[in-house]
Coordinates of C-alpha atoms in Angstrom, one line a residue:
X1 CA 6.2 29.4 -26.0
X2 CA 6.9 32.1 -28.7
X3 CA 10.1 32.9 -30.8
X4 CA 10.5 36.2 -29.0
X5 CA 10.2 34.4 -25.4
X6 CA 12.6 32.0 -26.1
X7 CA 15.2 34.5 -27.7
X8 CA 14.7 36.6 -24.7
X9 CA 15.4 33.8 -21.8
X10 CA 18.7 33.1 -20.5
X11 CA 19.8 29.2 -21.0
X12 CA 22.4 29.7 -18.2
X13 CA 19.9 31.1 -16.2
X14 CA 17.5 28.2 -16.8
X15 CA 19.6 25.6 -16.4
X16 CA 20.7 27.1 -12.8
X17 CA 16.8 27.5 -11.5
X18 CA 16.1 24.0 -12.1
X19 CA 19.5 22.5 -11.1
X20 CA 18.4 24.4 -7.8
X21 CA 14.9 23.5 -7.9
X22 CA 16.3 19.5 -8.5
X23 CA 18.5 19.9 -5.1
X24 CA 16.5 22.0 -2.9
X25 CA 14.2 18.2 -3.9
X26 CA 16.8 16.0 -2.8
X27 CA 18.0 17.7 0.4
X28 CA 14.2 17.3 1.2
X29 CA 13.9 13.7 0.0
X30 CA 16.7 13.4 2.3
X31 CA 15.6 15.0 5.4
X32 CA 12.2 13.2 4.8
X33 CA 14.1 9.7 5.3
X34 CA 15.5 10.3 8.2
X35 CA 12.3 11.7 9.8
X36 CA 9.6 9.7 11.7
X37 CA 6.2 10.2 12.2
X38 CA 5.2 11.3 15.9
X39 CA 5.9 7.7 18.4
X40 CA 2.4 8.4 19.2
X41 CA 0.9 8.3 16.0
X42 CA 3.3 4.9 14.9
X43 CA 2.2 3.3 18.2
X44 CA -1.4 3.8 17.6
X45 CA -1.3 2.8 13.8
X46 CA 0.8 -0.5 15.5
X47 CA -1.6 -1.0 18.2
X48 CA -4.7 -1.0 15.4
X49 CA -3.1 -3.2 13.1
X50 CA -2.4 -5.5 15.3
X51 CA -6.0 -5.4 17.1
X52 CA -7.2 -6.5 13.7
X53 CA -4.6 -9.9 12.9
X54 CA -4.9 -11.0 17.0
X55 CA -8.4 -10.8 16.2
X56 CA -8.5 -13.1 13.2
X57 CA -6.0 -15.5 15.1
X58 CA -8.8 -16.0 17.1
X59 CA -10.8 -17.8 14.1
X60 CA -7.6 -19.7 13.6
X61 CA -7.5 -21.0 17.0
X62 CA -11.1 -22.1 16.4
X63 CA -9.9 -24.0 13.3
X64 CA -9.4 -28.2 14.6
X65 CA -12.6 -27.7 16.2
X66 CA -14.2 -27.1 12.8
X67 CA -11.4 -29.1 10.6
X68 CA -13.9 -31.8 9.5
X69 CA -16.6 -29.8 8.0
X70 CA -13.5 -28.5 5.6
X71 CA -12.4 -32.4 5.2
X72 CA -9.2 -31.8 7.3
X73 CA -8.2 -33.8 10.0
X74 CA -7.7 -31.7 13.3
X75 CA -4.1 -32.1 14.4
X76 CA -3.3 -30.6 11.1
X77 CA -5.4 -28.1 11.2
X78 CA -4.1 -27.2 15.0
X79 CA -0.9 -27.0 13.5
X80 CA -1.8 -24.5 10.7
X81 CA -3.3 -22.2 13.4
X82 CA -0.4 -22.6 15.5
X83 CA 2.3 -21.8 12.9
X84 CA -0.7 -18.8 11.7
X85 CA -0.3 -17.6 15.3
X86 CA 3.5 -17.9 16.0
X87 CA 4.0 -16.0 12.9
X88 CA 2.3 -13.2 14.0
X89 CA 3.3 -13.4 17.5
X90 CA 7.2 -14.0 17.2
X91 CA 7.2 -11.1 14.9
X92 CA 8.5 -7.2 16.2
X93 CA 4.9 -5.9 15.3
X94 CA 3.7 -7.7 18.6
X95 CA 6.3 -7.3 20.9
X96 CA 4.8 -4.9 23.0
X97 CA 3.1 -6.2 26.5
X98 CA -1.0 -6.0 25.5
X99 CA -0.1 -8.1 22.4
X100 CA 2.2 -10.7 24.2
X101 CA -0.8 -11.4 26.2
X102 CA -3.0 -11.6 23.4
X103 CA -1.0 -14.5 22.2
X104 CA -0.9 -16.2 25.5
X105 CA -4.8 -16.5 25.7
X106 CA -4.3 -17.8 21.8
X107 CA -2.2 -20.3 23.0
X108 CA -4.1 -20.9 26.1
X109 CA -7.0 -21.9 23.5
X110 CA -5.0 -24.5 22.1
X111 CA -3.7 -25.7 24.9
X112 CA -0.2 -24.9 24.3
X113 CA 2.8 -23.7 26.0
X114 CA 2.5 -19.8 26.8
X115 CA 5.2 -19.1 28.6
X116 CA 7.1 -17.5 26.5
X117 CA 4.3 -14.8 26.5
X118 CA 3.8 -14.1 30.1
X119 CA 7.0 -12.3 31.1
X120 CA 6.1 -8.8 30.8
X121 CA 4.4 -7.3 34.1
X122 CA 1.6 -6.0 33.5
X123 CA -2.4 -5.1 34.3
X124 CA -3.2 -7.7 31.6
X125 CA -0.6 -9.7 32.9
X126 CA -1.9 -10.6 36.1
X127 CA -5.4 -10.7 34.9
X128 CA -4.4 -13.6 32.7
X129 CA -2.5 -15.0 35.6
X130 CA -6.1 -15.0 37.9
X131 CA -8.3 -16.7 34.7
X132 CA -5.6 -18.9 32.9
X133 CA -3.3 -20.3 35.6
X134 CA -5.5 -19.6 38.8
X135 CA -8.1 -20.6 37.4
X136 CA -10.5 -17.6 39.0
X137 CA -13.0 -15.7 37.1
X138 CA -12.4 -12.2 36.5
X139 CA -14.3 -9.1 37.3
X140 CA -16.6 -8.2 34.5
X141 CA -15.0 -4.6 33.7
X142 CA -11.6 -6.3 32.7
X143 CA -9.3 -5.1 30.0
X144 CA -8.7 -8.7 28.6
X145 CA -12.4 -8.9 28.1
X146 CA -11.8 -5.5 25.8
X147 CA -8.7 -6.5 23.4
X148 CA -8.6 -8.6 20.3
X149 CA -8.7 -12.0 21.7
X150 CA -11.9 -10.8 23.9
X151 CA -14.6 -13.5 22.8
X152 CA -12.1 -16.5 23.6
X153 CA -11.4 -14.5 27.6
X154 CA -14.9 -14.7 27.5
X155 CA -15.6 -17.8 26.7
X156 CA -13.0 -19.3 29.4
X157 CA -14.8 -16.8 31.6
X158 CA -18.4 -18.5 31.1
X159 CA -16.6 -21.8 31.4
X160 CA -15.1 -20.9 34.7
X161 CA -18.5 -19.7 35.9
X162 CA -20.5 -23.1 35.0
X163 CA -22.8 -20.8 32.2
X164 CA -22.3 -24.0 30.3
X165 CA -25.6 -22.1 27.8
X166 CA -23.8 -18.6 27.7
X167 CA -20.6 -20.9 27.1
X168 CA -21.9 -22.9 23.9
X169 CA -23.7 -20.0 22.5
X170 CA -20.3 -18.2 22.7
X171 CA -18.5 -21.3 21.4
X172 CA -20.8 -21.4 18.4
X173 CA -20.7 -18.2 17.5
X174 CA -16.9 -18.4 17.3
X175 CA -17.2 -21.2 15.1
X176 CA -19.6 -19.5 12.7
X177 CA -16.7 -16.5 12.3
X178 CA -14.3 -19.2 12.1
X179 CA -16.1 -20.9 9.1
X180 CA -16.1 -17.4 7.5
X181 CA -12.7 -16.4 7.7
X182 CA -11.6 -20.2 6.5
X183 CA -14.0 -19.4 3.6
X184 CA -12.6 -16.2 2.7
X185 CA -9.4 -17.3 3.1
X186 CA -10.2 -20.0 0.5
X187 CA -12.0 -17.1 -2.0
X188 CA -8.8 -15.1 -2.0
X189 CA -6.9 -17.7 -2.9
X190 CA -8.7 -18.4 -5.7
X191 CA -9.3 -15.1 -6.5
X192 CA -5.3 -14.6 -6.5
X193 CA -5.3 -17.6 -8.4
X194 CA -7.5 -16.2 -10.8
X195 CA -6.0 -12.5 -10.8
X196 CA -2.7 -14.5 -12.0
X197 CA -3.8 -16.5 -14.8
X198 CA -5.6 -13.5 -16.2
X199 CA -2.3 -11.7 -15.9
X200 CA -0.3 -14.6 -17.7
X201 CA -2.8 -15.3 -20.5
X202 CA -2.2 -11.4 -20.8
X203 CA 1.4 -11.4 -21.4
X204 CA 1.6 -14.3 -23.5
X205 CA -0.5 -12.7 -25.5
X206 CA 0.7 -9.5 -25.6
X207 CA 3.9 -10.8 -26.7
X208 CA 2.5 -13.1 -29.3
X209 CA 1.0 -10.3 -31.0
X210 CA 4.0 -8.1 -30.6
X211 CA 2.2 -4.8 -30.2
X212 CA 3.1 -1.2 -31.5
X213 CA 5.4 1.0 -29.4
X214 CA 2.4 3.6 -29.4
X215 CA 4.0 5.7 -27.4
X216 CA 7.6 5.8 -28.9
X217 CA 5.8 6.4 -32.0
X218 CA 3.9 9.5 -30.7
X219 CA 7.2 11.2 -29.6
X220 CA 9.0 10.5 -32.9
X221 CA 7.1 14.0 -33.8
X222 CA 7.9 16.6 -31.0
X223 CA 10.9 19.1 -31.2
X224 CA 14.0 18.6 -29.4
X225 CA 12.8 21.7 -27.0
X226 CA 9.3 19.7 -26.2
X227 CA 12.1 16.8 -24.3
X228 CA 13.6 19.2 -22.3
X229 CA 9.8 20.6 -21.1
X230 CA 8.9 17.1 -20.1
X231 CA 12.4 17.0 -17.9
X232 CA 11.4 20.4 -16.4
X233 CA 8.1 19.1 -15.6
X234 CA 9.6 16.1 -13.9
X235 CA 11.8 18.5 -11.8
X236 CA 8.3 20.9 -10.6
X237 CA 6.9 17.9 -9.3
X238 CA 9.9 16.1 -7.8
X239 CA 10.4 20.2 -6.4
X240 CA 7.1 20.4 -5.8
X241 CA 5.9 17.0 -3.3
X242 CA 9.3 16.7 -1.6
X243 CA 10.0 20.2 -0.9
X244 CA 7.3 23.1 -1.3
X245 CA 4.2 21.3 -0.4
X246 CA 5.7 19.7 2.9
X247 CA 6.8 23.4 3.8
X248 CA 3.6 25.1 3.0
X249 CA 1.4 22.4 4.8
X250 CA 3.2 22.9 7.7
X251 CA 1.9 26.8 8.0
X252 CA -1.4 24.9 8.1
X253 CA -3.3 24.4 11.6
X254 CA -3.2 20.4 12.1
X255 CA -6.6 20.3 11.9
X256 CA -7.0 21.3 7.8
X257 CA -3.6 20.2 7.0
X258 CA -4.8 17.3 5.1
X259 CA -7.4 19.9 3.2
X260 CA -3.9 22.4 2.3
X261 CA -2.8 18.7 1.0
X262 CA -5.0 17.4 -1.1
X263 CA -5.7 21.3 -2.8
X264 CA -1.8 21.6 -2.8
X265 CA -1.4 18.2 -4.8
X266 CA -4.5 19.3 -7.3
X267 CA -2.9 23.0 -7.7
X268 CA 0.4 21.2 -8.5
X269 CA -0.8 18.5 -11.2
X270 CA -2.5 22.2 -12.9
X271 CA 0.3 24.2 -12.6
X272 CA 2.9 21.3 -14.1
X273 CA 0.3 20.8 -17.0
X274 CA 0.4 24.6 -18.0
X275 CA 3.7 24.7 -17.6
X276 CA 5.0 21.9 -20.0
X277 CA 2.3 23.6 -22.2
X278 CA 3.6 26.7 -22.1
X279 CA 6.9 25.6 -22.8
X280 CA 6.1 23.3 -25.5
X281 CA 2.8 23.0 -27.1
X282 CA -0.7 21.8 -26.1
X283 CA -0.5 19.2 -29.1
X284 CA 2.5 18.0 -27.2
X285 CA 0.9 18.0 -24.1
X286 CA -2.0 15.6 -26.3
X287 CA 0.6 12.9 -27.0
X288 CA 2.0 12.8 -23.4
X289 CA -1.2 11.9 -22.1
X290 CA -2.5 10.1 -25.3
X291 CA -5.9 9.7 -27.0
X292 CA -8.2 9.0 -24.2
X293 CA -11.2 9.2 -26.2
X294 CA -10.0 6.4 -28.2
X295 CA -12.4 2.8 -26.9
X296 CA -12.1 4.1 -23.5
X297 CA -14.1 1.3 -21.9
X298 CA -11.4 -1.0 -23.6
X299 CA -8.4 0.8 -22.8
X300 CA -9.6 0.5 -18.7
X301 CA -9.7 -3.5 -19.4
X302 CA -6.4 -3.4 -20.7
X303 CA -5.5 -1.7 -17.6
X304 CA -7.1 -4.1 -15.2
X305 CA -5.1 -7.1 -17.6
X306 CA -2.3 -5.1 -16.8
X307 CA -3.0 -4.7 -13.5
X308 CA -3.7 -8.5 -13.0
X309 CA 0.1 -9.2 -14.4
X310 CA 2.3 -6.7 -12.5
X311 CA 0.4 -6.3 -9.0
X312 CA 0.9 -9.6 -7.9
X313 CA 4.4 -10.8 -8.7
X314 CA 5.1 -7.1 -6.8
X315 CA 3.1 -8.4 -3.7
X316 CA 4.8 -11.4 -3.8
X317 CA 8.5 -10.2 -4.2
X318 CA 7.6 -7.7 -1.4
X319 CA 6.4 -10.3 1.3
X320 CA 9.4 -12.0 0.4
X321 CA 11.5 -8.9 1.2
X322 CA 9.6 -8.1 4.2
X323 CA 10.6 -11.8 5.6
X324 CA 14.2 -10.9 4.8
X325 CA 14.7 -7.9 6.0
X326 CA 14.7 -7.0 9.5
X327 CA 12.7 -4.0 11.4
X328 CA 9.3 -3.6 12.1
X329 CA 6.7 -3.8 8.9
X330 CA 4.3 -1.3 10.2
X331 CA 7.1 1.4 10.3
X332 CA 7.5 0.7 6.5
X333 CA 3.7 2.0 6.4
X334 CA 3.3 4.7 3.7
X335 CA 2.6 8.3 6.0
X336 CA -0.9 8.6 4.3
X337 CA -1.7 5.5 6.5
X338 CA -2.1 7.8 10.3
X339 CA -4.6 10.3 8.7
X340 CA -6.7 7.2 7.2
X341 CA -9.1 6.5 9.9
X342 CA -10.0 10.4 10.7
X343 CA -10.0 11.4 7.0
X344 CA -10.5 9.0 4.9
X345 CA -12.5 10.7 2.2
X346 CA -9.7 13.2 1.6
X347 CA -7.3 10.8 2.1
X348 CA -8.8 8.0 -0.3
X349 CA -8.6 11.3 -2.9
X350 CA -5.3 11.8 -2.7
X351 CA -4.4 8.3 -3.2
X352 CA -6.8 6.9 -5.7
X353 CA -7.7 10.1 -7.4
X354 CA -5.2 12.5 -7.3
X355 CA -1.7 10.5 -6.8
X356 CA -2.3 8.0 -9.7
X357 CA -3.1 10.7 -11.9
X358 CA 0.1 12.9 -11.0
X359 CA 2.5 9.8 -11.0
X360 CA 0.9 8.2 -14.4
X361 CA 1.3 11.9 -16.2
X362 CA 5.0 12.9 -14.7
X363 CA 6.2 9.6 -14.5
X364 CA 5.0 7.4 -17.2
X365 CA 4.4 10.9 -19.3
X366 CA 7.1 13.3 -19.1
X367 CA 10.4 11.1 -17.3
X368 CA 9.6 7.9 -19.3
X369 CA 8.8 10.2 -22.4
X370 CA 12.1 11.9 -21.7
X371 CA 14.1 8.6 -21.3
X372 CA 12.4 7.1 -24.7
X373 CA 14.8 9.7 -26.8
X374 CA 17.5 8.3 -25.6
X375 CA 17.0 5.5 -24.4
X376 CA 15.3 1.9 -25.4
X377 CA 11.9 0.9 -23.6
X378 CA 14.2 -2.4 -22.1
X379 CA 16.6 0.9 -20.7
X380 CA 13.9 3.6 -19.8
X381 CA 11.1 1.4 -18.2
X382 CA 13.6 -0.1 -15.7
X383 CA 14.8 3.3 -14.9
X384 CA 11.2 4.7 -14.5
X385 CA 10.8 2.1 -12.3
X386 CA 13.7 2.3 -10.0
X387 CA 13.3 6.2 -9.5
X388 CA 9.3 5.8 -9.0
X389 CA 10.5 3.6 -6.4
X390 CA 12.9 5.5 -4.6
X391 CA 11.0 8.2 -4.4
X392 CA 8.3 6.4 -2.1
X393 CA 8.7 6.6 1.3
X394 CA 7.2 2.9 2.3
X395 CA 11.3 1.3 3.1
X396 CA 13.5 -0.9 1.4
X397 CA 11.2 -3.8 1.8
X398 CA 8.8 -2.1 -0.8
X399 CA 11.5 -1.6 -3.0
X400 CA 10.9 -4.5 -5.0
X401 CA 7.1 -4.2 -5.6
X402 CA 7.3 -0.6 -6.2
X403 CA 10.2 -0.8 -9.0
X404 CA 8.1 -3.6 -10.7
X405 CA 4.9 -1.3 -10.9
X406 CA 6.5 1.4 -11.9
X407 CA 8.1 -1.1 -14.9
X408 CA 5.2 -2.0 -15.5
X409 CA 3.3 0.7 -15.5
X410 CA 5.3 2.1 -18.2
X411 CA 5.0 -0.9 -20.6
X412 CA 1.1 -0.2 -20.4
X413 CA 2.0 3.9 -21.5
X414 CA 4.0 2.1 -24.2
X415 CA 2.1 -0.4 -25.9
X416 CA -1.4 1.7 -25.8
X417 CA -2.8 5.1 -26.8
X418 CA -2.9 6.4 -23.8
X419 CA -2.3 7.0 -20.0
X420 CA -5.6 5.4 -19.3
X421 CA -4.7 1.4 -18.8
X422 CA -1.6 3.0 -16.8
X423 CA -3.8 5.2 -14.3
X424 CA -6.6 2.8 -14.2
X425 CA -4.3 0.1 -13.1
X426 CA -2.5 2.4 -10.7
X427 CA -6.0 3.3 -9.2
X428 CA -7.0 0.0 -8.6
X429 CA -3.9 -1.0 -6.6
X430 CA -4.0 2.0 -4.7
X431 CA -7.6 1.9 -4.2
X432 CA -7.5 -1.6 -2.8
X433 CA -4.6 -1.0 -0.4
X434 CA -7.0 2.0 1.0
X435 CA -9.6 -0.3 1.2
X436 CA -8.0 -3.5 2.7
X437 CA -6.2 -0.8 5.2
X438 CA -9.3 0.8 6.2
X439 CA -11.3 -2.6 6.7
X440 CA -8.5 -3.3 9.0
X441 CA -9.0 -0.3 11.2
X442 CA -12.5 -1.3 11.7

């Protein structure tokens, strides 16, 4: 901005617009909290969820029958499956009727008590009644055959029926999905295993060769007046997701409202950008975002070391949290979760593309950049942190996880020349949740 602009503006004025731009963001934020997404829309992101875990309980239940080929002896690896099993079954997630039956033909499998999950009337109800304590075949069209737990109904069906072939071919193929899961199981534990000694060889040493404050260095050089831009450019975007974009995608027909979306967030990130330019300088702008041409191939390994350090002590502190806490996990599910299956293109944009991008420049840019002038990096990262995390709408139990990438994050802006190891790193973890999520729902 020029002399003759800035002599020209009213500092009173100024001050009002984005004191009213900063509320008009956290009347929204609060008004978000306290509003749910459609019962219909919850239940049917529940229901899938919990299609896909009843369905890998059934490779558990097939576990003592394949425990020697893993060198385990089979009561032990009956009572793995049935502690895998209760966990999911006990939980809220699978309290409604379809899944308590579910775990019934689970337990049935095992031959265990399953009581406790035949109380509910219900269609399913009494067709587990006629094949698990009557002990008479069903009719071929039946719902039990079509839910998660389908192949082990089946089998007991065959069984029933004396196809002792139709039975063993079943039986086998059960085993062979069985062996599968148990492998993969095994592969991503060693694969976490591997993610956090890569992670700790990182921060040992990173600390051993006590690296530069880059970034703190880069802001030594702006103007007072470039701080107070960065502040502003915080407030448009806080304004900006929680307010105006929620209002004006709701003038959009349903059926393009995740197109208005994903334009509206891209629009945004632009119109922040010029605006933090405008007020300040482009060569500011430059040392927000940092010297990505700098060894780029580099600086995205640094952000996948980085990634390897912070992600999974933040997985770990969440499932923690999860287990404390009461309520339902699936209504902690971030909103961008009920448009995945019918738009997930658009959607894995916004969340791998667009979102990491935003959050890296306004977060770990412009708010952490502002804190660093007053602030030391063992003061502003933890604040960072906490309001990133606040200001995602996953629940209390994600609290934890969230604040420690969002610490994190701003360590990597820190100690680097760049936003790159930050938004790479922020990718990744967004891009694997979208992926893992999606898997699920098919």
């Amino acid at each position: 901005m020029d002399d003759q602009e800035k002599q020209s503006e009213s500092p009173l004025l100024r001050n009002l617009s984005f004191a009213v731009l900063f509320l008009a963001g956290v009347v929204s934020l609060w008004q978000r909290a306290e509003h749910r997404p459609p019962e219909e829309a919850v239940e049917r992101f529940r229901s899938q969820q919990m299609e896909f875990f009843l369905k890998l309980q059934v490779s558990y239940a097939l576990l003592p029958e394949i425990a020697a080929e893993f060198g385990q002896e089979t009561e032990e690896a009956k009572k793995s499956a049935l502690q895998s099993i209760k966990q999911i079954c006990d939980s809220e997630a699978a309290a409604n009727a379809r899944d308590q039956v579910q775990c019934a033909v689970l337990m049935a499998h095992l031959n265990e008590d399953f009581e406790k999950y035949t109380v509910r009337t219900s269609a399913l109800q009494d067709e587990f009644q006629t094949l698990y304590v009557e002990n008479q075949p069903l009719d071929s069209e039946a719902e039990l055959f079509q839910t998660g737990v389908g192949d082990l109904v089946r089998l007991k069906q065959y069984e029933l029926q004396g196809k002792d072939e139709r039975a063993q071919e079943l039986r086998e193929r059960l085993k062979e999905y069985a062996r599968e899961a148990y492998g993969l199981q095994i592969l991503f534990g060693l694969g976490m295993l591997g993610v956090l000694t890569l992670g700790l060889i990182f921060v040992i040493a990173a600390v051993r060769k006590k690296p530069v404050q880059q970034y703190g260095i880069a802001l030594l050089s702006l103007h007072p007046g470039d701080f107070r831009a960065l502040l502003e450019g915080t407030i448009l975007a806080f304004f900006g997701i929680t307010a105006l974009l929620p209002v004006l995608s709701g003038l959009v027909p349903a059926d393009f409202r995740i197109y208005g979306v994903v334009g509206g967030h891209f629009l945004l990130l632009l119109g922040i950008l010029y605006y933090v330019m405008r007020q300040s300088s482009p060569d500011t702008l430059q040392k927000v975002i940092g010297d990505w041409h700098y060894r780029p191939a580099h600086q995205l390994f640094i952000g996948f070391l980085g990634w390897c350090a912070i992600v999974p002590v933040g997985i770990i502190s969440a499932v923690a949290m999860i287990e404390r806490t009461a309520g339902d996990p699936m209504e902690q599910a971030h909103p961008i979760a009920f448009i995945l299956q019918d738009h997930f293109v658009l959607a894995f944009i916004l969340a791998v593309v667009l979102a990491p991008l935003m959050e890296e420049i306004v977060f770990r840019g412009f708010l952490y950049g502002y804190l660093r002038r007053y602030f030391s990096i063992l003061a502003a990262a933890p604040i960072t942190g906490f309001v990133f995390a606040i200001l995602h709408p996953q629940g209390v139990a994600a609290l934890p996880y969230l604040f420690m990438l969002g610490t994190g994050l701003c360590l990597l802006r820190e100690y680097n020349r760049s936003l790159i190891p930050a938004v790479f790193a922020h990718m990744v973890t967004n891009g694997l949740v979208m992926i893992a999520s999606y898997s699920m729902l098919h």
